[in-house]
Amino acid sequence: MKRKKSSQSRLKKEVLEQSLCTGCGACVGLCPYQVVYRDRTVQLFDCDLSDGKCRAFCPRTPADGRLLRDGLFDAADATDEIGPVKEFWFTRAKDAGLRARAQHGGTVTALLRLAMSEGWIDAAIVSGRLDGREPEGRLIDRGEEPADYAGSRFWAAPTVAAFHRMPENGAGRVGVVATPCQALALAKIRTAKIDGYQKGGTLSLVIGLFCGWTLALDRFQNLLNQYHLPAQNLTGMDIPAGKNILELRTAGGAVNVPMDEVDECVREACRYCIDSTAEFADLSVGAARFGGNPVEMSGWNQVIVRSEKGKNLVSLARDQGILECREAPRRALAELMSAAAEKKKKALARIIEKSRSPEKLLYLNPDDPAVRKYLNEVLQDKAKPLLKKKGDR
Amino acid sequence: MTRLLAPAGSKVLFLGNEAIARGALEAGVSVATAYPGTPSSEVIESLAPAASKRNLYVEWSVNEKVALEVAAAASFAGLRSMAVMKQNGVNVASDFLLHLTASGTRGGLVLVSCEDPGALSSVNEGESRYFAGMLEMPLLEPADFQEAKDMTKWAFELSEAIGNVVMLRSVTRMSHASGNVVCGTLPAKARKAAFEYGGPIMDSQTGPMISTPVVAKHLLRRQKLKAVCALFEKSPFNRYTGPARPDLLLITASACWLYAAEAVHMLGLQKKVGILKLGTTWPLPPRLVSQYLRKARRILIVEEVMAFLEENVKVLAAGNPKLSEDKTFFGKYDGTLPFAGELNPDIVADALVKIFNIRRCGLSSSYQEEARKTAAMLPPREQTFCAGCPHRASFWSIHNAIALDGRGGFVCGDIGCYSMAALTPANGFGTMPTLHSMGSGTGLASGFARLAPFGFKKPVLTVCGDSTFYHAVIPALINARHNRADITFIVLDNQGTAMTGFQPHPGNEMNALRESVPAVDIAAVCRAIGAKVAVCDPFDLSATGSVLTDFLAEKDSLKVLILRQACALSPEKKGKKTFEMKVDESLCLGDACGCNRLCTRIFRCPALVWDRKKKKAAVDEVVCAGCGVCASICPRKAILKSQAASAAASGG
Amino acid sequence: MKTKRLSVTKNLVLTGVGGQGNVMASRALAGMLVDAGYVVTIGETFGMSQRGGSVMSHLRISPDAVRSPQIPRGGADVIVALEPLEALRVLTVYGNPEVSLLSNSRSIDPIGVITGERDYPSEETIRIAFARLTARYWLFDATAVGLDLGNPVLSNVVMLGALAGTGLLPIDRRMFAKEIRKTGSPGKCALNMKAFDAGFSMIK
């Protein structure tokens, strides 16, 4: 009788060895066999189970996006470019002090605080502080201040592992601030039907973050060394609107790094990602960038509301005067969708280059219409030079 | 009162090694040295308790070369002395031995080599009989326990008769077997040490003890062999049993004599096979051997491991046409007997069956079939680290640090209990791909670490035990430091020479004679060499892992981590548990996702047992040593540890 | 019980797992027989085999001659086993249709069984194999007796007592008492005698 291949070895073959691992932490914290160390997912020992949660939860193992979406969102809200959209707002925290501590509008922090004070969640998982240590997810409860964890991190933290490490009974309901890949893993966790696994039900709220890429820690570390900038001195990072630089902020001032140098540091796995807006979250938050004056938009977030829960939270925040909400300019949504679609196409092109076949999409399902649409566009684009040749006289 | 000092005439059951020790005592030995090595260790172990009563100095030397040098000094001072070692120990001592056989000796000096055909407790199947031929010193091989004693006693007399080292060679099946021995008398008077050296250069009894002038002393060494042969011709250790004109002359020595006698007896060939048992195997007494060679046309030579005896018999025969024409020699060269592995009565019987073309009465085929079927379903009993062994914890941490580092680091192995990490990869969690001789791990690591210019990127680690450190590692460590080899060197300090039976070494404050002595601190030596040194308790997995990951990340330096924790079988620990361990079944995940039996499948301590019915892990309290390490690895904290009563009582 | 003096060599294999007291048992047995005037050869291996591995002592008990420390294939007269898997292992090499076997029933799992890679033979399989490969056998829990007396390693002495009870070898209680006084402290002697007697009474 042929033994089924272990989940762990399939995870290794399908994801780790393919440079597809995003460092989200979904396979870590479940068991002693996988850990994250210095930005790498390491398999310590061999596990021979063939129905493991590690592979089931990994956002880069083959899955059907349609099933996930059906389980979490209304079909009527679906868009191809940026996932389900119930509402689209520009928002910012009313409290100026909070905004000052945040990356842009302080929306995520304000919503987390509200969800906790209203009892929608008992604890939140965010990525740890910016202090130069090994990146990891942090569990914060009512006693702690989410604003302490505000500010964008441009490298991956294995945040989902922090969810796995929570005790089986005790922490109550949890909200997680997640990047797109983490949100996909959390969606798999929420919808999982695994014998004896009840924990997925404690996941009450997922606030997604817009994301274009993350930095590979070792290469980023080299970059910091070149600029004589110890990691612990960093107080924040940002890509100012319209500028092609990464701004590194310290107590003593800011250093601007040209984007092409930053590009060298991008984590390999990010190049195969089709989701720039965290399509599987209850709501997703990014910096307002499109459809208006950069100066006017600075200090504001753009928010995509996706689920009923997300809608209710944003409503409550607005009604309680915690969040300022305004209608986004019409062009904003269109430009966001356009940018998102471009990213999908770029990623799909790289995926079929890696898989050497337009029918093999690694972790994506070619039968998912949202994927198929852009796949076709990519294939057409590829064929264009030939067509052009035909058309030449 | 030790059995070794039994009165003259007593009939005692002695181990072969104890018989050798008794023989040395009866010869009035004054100094006995050794380095522990199975199967030789019991010679010194049995002499040590008798030392005070017999004005005897017994030393566990740092290695076999020094052991022989210490014994040689006693010999130069006119005392009878003995150096004991296993087969590859002779290799270590061989440089000095080469010069010693040229300078000559004074008080009788016997080199006892206990060998391990079949490598039952070794990682090699070496042969030191060839040293006898190469260095031109007499070789004696006892074939039973009485002979082991009598021959050892006589070896000292022989050594003094010729002024040279005598080698006495035993094997595991002699050294570790036991048999009846009748004891002789122990001498009353002890000798006094004196060393003069003003005499002529060629006189080793009064002149300087040097190997020069080389050619002249070499010729002198050969000259001595004439006297040896004369004595060997008359030696009672060479015996013949069998018919006057045998169909087959079987020439043998050592334990092989017992196998041959048993085989002949089993096959009822006593009337056809004559057995010439030689106890004096080099140089062969030419007249004696020729006399028997003349008696038969077919000759079988039975020996372990290689064809030393066979070659010497054939050289003798080739020198005399009457001895070699029309003769058939059976042995290793013609494939009758194997060139590797140990022999036993069955192998010798199979050889005789082939030569005589007879059938051996065996068991019925139905019994054999039943036995074969049964054997096929028996799970093997692998060797593994004992329950409570610090090495298991050490290799766990080493494996994890290497995995986290991610560059494919590996460990160059060395000799000790931790060698099992290479012998059974699961014991070392797959970290140890090289294993050779004592101290060679550090030397190899020192070499691998210089291969960066050739594109070699893997981090290099090496381990050694505390005893091995003093034996052979220090020069290699100096080499690594001086040649800037970037290695992580881990000393597995379990505070004794554990594999061979827990003999003391220079790291202990007590010696073979149970005297209080200064210890040489490994950490201090490493610091003096210029290494970066840290010391950890291997049972503290997180501290150990932390130091190792830091060391692996640190480039361009020699890093030493000393993992200090006593062996589970050491006197201080044996039979005493620090903790009582128990599995909480309500927490144990067993073979479910989230654990999948990490403790019983991967950690593999023999005290952690998988209960198939309950599908839970359990602690076998009979086997458990109470070290507590498994509690740290369980992902559910389902392995509970509580202070053991004895530990609590003693405040430990 | 008076046993007949041996006229030919008797071959006995004592086997178990490293750490079970195999060596002590074989020395005690040999000591008794040397005292009784026999020429005894014990063949043993220790060192690496001790690290949880199989351990075997071959005892050659001869009225007159020194025998090889290894018993030939199929040459055992008596097998005494401190562990049933080792009993089977020895039986398949040194057993013959006339061999007698005394075996402890308490098993010690080899590492391969603990990790689930291999199976330990069931008790029924063991009994069937014993029945097929021996002339007669005794199987009982000597470790339980040892545990009752406070130390599981006493199982080795329990087996010696049982061996005496079978009359297969010319040994008895008096000889054992004399032997144990040579090597043990008075307190230990009493405990050993209890273990010996318990084993003796196992044989009906």
Tab-separated table of N, CA and C in Angstrom, chain A residues 28 39 60 62 103 105 124 134 160 195 201 205 241 245 267 271 278 294 324 348 355 362 374 383 385 392:
chain	number	residue	atom	x	y	z
A	28	VAL	N	3.293	27.836	11.187
A	28	VAL	CA	4.177	27.867	12.352
A	28	VAL	C	3.348	28.087	13.615
A	39	ASP	N	13.445	35.305	9.244
A	39	ASP	CA	12.739	35.493	7.982
A	39	ASP	C	12.608	34.214	7.161
A	60	ARG	N	-0.236	29.628	0.208
A	60	ARG	CA	0.393	29.379	-1.085
A	60	ARG	C	0.291	27.934	-1.521
A	62	PRO	N	-2.336	25.068	-3.163
A	62	PRO	CA	-3.503	25.192	-4.056
A	62	PRO	C	-4.813	25.262	-3.267
A	103	GLN	N	0.713	55.534	10.796
A	103	GLN	CA	1.383	55.657	9.514
A	103	GLN	C	0.755	56.777	8.683
A	105	GLY	N	-3.619	57.517	8.497
A	105	GLY	CA	-4.815	58.083	9.101
A	105	GLY	C	-5.159	57.499	10.465
A	124	ALA	N	-6.308	41.344	20.361
A	124	ALA	CA	-5.933	41.585	18.965
A	124	ALA	C	-4.543	41.049	18.711
A	134	GLU	N	13.818	40.055	16.142
A	134	GLU	CA	13.170	39.101	15.252
A	134	GLU	C	11.691	39.455	15.097
A	160	VAL	N	0.388	35.104	11.817
A	160	VAL	CA	-0.599	34.028	11.990
A	160	VAL	C	-0.130	33.041	13.052
A	195	ASP	N	-11.548	17.892	11.756
A	195	ASP	CA	-11.944	17.168	12.967
A	195	ASP	C	-11.159	17.627	14.186
A	201	GLY	N	-13.157	29.305	14.998
A	201	GLY	CA	-14.324	30.070	15.404
A	201	GLY	C	-14.020	31.267	16.283
A	205	LEU	N	-12.548	38.960	13.703
A	205	LEU	CA	-12.380	40.159	12.878
A	205	LEU	C	-11.018	40.123	12.211
A	241	ALA	N	3.920	59.731	-1.326
A	241	ALA	CA	3.120	59.674	-2.545
A	241	ALA	C	3.820	60.368	-3.690
A	245	ILE	N	10.913	56.741	-3.885
A	245	ILE	CA	11.897	56.431	-2.857
A	245	ILE	C	11.231	55.741	-1.661
A	267	ARG	N	11.251	40.506	-1.063
A	267	ARG	CA	11.164	39.070	-0.846
A	267	ARG	C	10.672	38.404	-2.136
A	271	ARG	N	6.708	38.430	-5.476
A	271	ARG	CA	6.569	38.626	-6.914
A	271	ARG	C	5.489	37.746	-7.533
A	278	ALA	N	-5.666	42.821	0.250
A	278	ALA	CA	-6.160	41.911	1.292
A	278	ALA	C	-7.621	41.548	1.049
A	294	PRO	N	-2.044	64.866	-3.699
A	294	PRO	CA	-1.308	64.135	-2.657
A	294	PRO	C	-1.294	64.863	-1.325
A	324	GLU	N	-13.390	59.756	11.161
A	324	GLU	CA	-13.949	60.662	10.158
A	324	GLU	C	-14.029	59.893	8.857
A	348	LEU	N	0.844	36.955	-12.424
A	348	LEU	CA	0.460	35.775	-13.213
A	348	LEU	C	1.506	35.485	-14.280
A	355	SER	N	6.107	28.107	-13.707
A	355	SER	CA	5.500	26.784	-13.852
A	355	SER	C	5.687	26.217	-15.245
A	362	LEU	N	0.503	27.146	-10.042
A	362	LEU	CA	1.060	26.948	-8.706
A	362	LEU	C	-0.075	26.899	-7.671
A	374	TYR	N	-7.618	37.518	-15.725
A	374	TYR	CA	-6.301	38.155	-15.878
A	374	TYR	C	-5.309	37.236	-16.554
A	383	ALA	N	0.992	37.225	-26.601
A	383	ALA	CA	0.854	36.898	-28.015
A	383	ALA	C	0.983	38.132	-28.898
A	385	PRO	N	3.187	40.595	-29.587
A	385	PRO	CA	4.306	40.819	-30.527
A	385	PRO	C	4.150	40.001	-31.800
A	392	ASP	N	2.500	43.599	-39.667
A	392	ASP	CA	3.506	44.454	-40.336
A	392	ASP	C	3.458	44.275	-41.852
